[in-house]
mmCIF file of C-alpha atoms and ligand atoms in Angstrom:
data_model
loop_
_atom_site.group_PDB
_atom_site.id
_atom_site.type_symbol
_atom_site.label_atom_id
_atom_site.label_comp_id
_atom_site.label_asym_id
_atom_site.label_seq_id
_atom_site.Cartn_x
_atom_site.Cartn_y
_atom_site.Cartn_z
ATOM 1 C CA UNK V 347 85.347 107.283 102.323
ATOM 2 C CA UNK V 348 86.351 105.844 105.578
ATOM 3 C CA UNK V 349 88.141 107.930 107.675
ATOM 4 C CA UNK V 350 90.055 106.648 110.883
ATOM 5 C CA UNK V 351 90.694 108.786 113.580
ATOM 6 C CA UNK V 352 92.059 106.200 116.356
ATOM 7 C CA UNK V 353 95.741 105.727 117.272
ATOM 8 C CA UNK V 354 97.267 102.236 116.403
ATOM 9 C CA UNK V 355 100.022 101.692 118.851
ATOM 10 C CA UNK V 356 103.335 100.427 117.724
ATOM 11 C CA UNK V 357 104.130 96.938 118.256
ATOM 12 C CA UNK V 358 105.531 96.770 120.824
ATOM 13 C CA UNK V 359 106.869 96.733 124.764
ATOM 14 C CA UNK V 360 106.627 100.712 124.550
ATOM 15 C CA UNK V 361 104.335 101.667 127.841
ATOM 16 C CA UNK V 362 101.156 102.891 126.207
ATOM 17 C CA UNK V 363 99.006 106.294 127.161
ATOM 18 C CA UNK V 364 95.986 106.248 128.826
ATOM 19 C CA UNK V 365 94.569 107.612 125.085
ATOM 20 C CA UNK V 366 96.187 104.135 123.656
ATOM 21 C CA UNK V 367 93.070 101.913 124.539
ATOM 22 C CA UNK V 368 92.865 100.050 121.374
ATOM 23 C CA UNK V 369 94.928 96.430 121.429
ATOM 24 C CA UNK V 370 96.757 95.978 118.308
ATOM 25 C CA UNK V 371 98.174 93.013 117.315
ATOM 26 C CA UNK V 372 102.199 92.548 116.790
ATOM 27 C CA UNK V 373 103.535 92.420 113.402
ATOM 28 C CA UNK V 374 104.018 88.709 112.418
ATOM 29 C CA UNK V 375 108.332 87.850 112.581
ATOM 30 C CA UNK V 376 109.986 85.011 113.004
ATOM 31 C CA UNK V 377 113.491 83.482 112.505
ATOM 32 C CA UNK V 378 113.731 82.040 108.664
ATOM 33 C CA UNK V 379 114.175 78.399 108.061
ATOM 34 C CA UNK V 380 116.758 78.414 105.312
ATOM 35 C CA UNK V 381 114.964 74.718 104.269
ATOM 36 C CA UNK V 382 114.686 73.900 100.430
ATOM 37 C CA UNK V 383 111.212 75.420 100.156
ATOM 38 C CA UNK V 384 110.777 78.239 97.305
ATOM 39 C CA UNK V 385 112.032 81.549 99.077
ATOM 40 C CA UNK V 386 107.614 82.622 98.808
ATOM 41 C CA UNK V 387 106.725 79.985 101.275
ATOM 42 C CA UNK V 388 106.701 80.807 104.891
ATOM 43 C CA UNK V 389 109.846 79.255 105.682
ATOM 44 C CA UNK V 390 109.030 78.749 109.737
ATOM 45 C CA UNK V 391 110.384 76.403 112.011
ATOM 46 C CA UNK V 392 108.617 73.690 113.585
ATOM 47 C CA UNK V 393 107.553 75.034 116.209
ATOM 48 C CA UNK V 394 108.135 78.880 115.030
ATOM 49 C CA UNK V 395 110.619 80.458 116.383
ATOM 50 C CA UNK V 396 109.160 83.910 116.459
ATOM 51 C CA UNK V 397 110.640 87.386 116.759
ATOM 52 C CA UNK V 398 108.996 90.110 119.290
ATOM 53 C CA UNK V 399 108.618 93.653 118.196
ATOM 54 C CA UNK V 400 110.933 94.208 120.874
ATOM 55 C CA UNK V 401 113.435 92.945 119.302
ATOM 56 C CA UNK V 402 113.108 94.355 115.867
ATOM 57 C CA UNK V 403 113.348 97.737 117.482
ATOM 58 C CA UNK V 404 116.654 97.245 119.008
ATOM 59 C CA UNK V 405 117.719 96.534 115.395
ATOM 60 C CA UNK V 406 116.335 99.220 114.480
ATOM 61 C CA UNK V 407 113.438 98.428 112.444
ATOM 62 C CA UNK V 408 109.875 100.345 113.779
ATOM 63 C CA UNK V 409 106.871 98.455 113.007
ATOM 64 C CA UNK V 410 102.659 99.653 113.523
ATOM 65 C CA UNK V 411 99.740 97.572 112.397
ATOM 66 C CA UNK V 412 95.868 97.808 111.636
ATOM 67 C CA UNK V 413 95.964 101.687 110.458
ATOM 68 C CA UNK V 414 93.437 101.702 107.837
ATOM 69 C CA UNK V 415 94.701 101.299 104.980
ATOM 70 C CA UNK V 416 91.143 102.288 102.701
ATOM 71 C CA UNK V 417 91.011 106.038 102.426
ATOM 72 C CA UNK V 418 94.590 106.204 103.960
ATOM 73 C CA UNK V 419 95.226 109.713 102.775
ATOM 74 C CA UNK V 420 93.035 111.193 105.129
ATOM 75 C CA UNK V 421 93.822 108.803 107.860
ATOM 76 C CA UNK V 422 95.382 110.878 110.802
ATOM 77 C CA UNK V 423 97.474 108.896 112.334
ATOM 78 C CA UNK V 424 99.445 108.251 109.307
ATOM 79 C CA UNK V 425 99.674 111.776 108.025
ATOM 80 C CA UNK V 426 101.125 112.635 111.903
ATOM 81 C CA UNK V 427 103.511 109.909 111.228
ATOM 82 C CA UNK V 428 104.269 111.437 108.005
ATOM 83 C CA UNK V 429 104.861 114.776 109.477
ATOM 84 C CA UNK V 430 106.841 113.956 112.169
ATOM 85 C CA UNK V 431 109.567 111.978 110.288
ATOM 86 C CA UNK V 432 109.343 114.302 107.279
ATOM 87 C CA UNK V 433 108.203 111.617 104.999
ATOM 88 C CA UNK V 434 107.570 114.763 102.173
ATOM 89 C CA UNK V 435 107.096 112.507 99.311
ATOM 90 C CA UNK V 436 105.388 109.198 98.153
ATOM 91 C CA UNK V 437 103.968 106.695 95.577
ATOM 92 C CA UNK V 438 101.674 103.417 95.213
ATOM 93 C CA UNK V 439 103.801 100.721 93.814
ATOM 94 C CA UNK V 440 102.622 97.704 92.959
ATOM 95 C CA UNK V 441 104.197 94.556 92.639
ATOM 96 C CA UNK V 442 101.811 91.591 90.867
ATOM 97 C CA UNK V 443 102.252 90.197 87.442
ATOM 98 C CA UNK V 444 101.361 92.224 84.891
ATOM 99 C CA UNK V 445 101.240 95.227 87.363
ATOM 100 C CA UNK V 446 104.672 95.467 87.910
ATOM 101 C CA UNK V 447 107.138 96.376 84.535
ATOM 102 C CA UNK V 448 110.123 93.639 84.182
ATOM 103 C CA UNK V 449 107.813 91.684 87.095
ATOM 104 C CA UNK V 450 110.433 88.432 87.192
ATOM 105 C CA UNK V 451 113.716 90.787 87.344
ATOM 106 C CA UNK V 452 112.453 93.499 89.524
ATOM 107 C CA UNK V 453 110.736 90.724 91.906
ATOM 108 C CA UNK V 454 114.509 88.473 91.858
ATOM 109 C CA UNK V 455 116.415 92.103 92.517
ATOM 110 C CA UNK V 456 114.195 92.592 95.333
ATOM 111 C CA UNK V 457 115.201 89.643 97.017
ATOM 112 C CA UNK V 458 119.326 89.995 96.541
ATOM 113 C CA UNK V 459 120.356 91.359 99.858
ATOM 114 C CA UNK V 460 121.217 94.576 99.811
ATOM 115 C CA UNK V 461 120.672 98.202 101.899
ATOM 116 C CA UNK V 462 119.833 101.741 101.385
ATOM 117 C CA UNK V 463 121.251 104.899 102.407
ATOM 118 C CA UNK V 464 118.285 106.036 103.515
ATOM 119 C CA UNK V 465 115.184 104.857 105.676
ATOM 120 C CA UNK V 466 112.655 101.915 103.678
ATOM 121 C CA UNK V 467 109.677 102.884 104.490
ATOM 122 C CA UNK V 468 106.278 100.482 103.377
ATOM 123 C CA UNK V 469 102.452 100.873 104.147
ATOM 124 C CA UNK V 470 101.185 98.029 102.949
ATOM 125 C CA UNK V 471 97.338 99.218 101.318
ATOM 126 C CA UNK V 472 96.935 95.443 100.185
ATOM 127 C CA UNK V 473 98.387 91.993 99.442
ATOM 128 C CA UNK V 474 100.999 90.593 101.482
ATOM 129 C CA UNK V 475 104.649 90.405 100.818
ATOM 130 C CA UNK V 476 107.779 89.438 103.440
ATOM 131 C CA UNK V 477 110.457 91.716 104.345
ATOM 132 C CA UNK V 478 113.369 89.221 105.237
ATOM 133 C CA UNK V 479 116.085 91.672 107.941
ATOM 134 C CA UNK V 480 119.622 90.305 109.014
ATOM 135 C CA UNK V 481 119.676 89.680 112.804
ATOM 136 C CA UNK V 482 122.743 90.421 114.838
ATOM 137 C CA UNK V 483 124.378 87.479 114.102
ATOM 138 C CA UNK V 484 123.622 87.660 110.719
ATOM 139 C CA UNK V 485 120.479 84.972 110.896
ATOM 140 C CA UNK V 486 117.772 85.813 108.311
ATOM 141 C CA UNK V 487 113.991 87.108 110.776
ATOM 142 C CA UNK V 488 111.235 87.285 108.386
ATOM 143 C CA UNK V 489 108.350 90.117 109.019
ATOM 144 C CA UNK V 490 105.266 89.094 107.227
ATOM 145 C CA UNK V 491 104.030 92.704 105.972
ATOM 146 C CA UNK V 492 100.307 93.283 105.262
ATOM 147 C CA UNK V 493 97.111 95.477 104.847
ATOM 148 C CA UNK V 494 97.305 97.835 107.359
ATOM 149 C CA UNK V 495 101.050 97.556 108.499
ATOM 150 C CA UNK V 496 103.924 100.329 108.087
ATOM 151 C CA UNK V 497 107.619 99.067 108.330
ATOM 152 C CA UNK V 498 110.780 101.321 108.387
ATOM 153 C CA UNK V 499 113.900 99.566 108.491
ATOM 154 C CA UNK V 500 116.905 102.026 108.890
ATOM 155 C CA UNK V 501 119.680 103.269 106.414
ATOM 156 C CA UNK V 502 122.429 100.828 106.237
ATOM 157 C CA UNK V 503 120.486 97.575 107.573
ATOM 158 C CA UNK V 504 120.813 94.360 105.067
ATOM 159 C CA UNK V 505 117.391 93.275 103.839
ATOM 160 C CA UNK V 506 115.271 91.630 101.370
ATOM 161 C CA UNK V 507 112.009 91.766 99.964
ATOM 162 C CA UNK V 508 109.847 88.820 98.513
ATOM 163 C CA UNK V 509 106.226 88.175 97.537
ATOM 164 C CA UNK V 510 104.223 85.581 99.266
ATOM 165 C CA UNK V 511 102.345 82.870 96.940
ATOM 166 C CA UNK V 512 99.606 85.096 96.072
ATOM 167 C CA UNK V 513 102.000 87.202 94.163
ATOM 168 C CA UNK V 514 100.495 90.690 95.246
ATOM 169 C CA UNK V 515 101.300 93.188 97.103
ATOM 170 C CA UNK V 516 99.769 97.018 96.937
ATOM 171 C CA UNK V 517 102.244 99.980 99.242
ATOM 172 C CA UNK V 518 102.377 103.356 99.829
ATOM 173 C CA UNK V 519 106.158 104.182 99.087
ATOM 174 C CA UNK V 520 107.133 107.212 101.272
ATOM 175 C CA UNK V 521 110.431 109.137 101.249
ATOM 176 C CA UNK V 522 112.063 111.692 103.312
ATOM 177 C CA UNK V 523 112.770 114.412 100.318
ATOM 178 C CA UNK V 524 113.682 113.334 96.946
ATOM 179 C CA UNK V 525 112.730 109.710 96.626
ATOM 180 C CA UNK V 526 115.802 107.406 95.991
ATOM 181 C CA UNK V 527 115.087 103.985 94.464
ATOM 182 C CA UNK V 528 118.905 102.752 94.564
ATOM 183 C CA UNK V 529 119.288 99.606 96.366
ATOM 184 C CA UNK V 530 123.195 98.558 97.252
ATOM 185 C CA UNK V 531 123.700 94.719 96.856
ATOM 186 C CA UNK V 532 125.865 92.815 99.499
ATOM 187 C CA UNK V 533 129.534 92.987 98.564
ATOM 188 C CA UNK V 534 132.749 94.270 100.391
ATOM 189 C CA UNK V 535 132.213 97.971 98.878
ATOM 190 C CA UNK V 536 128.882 97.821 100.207
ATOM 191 C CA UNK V 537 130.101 96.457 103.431
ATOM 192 C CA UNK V 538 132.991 99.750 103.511
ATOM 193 C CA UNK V 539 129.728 102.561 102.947
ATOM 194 C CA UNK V 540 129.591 105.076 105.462
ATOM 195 C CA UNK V 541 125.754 104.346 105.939
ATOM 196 C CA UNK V 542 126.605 100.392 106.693
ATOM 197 C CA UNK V 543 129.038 101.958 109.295
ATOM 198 C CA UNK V 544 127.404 103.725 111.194
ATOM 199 C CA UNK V 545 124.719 101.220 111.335
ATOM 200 C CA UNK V 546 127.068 98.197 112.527
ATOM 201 C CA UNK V 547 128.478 100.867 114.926
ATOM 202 C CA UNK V 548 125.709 102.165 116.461
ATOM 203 C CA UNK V 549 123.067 99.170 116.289
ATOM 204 C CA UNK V 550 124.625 96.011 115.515
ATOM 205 C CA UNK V 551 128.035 96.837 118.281
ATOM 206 C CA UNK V 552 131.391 96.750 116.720
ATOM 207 C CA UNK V 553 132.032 92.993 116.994
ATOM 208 C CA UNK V 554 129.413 91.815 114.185
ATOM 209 C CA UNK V 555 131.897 91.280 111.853
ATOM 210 C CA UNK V 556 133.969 88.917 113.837
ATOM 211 C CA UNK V 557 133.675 85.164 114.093
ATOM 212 C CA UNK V 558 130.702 83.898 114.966
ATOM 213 C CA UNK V 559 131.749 82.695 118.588
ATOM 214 C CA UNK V 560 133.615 85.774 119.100
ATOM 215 C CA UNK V 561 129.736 87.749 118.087
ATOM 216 C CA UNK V 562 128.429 89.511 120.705
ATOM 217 C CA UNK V 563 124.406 90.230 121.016
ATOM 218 C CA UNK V 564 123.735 94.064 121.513
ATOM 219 C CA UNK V 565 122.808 94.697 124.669
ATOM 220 C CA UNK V 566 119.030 96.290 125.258
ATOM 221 C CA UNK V 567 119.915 99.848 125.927
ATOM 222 C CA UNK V 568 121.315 99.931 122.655
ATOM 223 C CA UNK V 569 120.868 103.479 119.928
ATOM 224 C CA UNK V 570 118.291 102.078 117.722
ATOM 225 C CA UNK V 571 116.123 100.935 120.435
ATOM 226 C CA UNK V 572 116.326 104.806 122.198
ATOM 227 C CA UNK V 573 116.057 106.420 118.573
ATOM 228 C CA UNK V 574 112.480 104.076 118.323
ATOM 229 C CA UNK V 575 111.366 105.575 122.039
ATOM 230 C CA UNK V 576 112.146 108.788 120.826
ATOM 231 C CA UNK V 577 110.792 108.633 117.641
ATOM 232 C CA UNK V 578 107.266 107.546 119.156
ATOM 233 C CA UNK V 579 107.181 109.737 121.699
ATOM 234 C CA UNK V 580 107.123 112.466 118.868
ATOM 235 C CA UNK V 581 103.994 110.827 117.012
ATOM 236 C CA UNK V 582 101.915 109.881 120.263
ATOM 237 C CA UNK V 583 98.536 112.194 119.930
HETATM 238 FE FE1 FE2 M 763 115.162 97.569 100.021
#
């Protein structure tokens, strides 16, 4: 069984250690093109309008790629991830025809926007699936998750997951303490939580939910982005 010893880097503008030789590629985002193409289709603009890693971090969302994925339970890397963000418990969903009970209404709940009140956290061991995240003006990025890739997007952030056209995706669920599966669909009550709070306050600045030409774009030095430093700094090897 493979094992992998090296250190993916996350995606992104974080300055690497000397130990961090190996180049890793960015997770695929870009912004979504809400055209009249089934939701499973890329939906890109022409040209692509695409989203750094950067940029996901300052809405909180941390993103690594090209961990191997075979024989992932002895992959270091991963387990030190696991460790240091006390993701205690997991599962292997996944979501295909036939693999999946209830496929078409747990695939069509999956993609009603909605948030948790705790961290989503994927490692994708196969397939390919999209993970669609609300930007701070409320514009729809799309992160193309695949083998190899980990995604957390943070309590309180407005998502939505789809399948791609193959219709297949395998992941490594992971959970800090008892696993909760309870997604919270976009409405007002939603909107009121104390988790959608705090994450409007403290990443998205408190003028999301105004106009749109009153919005204001977080500046860089915002929480999620020094929460992301942080949080790598406590994984690097
Ligand atoms: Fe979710």
């Amino acid at each position: 069984m493979a094992v992998d010893t090296s250190t993916p880097a996350l995606t992104s503008a974080i300055p690497h250690t000397k130990q961090e030789t190996k180049k890793t590629l960015p997770i695929k985002a870009w912004y979504y093109n809400e055209n009249d193409d089934h939701p499973s289709k890329p939906h890109q603009y022409s040209p692509n309008r695409e989203v750094s890693t950067d940029h996901l971090q300052k809405l909180g969302v941390l993103t690594w790629t090209e961990i191997e994925a075979d024989g992932y339970e002895q992959n270091k890397f991963l387990n030190k991830i696991k460790v240091s963000r006390c993701y205690s418990y997991e599962e292997v969903i996944t979501v295909a025809p036939g693999k999946l009970p209830n496929f078409e209404a747990n695939t069509k709940k999956f993609f009603m926007e909605h948030l948790h009140d705790h961290e989503e956290i994927r490692f994708i061991l196969d397939g390919i699936g999209y993970e669609d995240v609300r930007d701070f003006d409320g514009q729809w990025i799309r992160i193309e998750i695949k083998k190899g890739d980990l995604i957390v997007l943070p309590p309180g952030m407005y998502h939505r997951f789809i399948l791609d056209e193959k219709k297949y995706l395998k992941a490594l669920l992971l959970y800090q303490g008892t696993p909760s599966r309870i997604q919270f669909e976009k409405n007002p009550e939603t909107d009121a939580m104390e988790v959608r709070v705090a994450y409007v306050n403290s990443v998205l600045g408190p003028e999301l939910e105004s106009p749109p030409e009153k919005q204001h774009i977080a500046e860089p030095e915002n929480h999620a982005l020094a929460a992301a430093v942080k949080a790598m700094e406590a994984i690097r090897v």
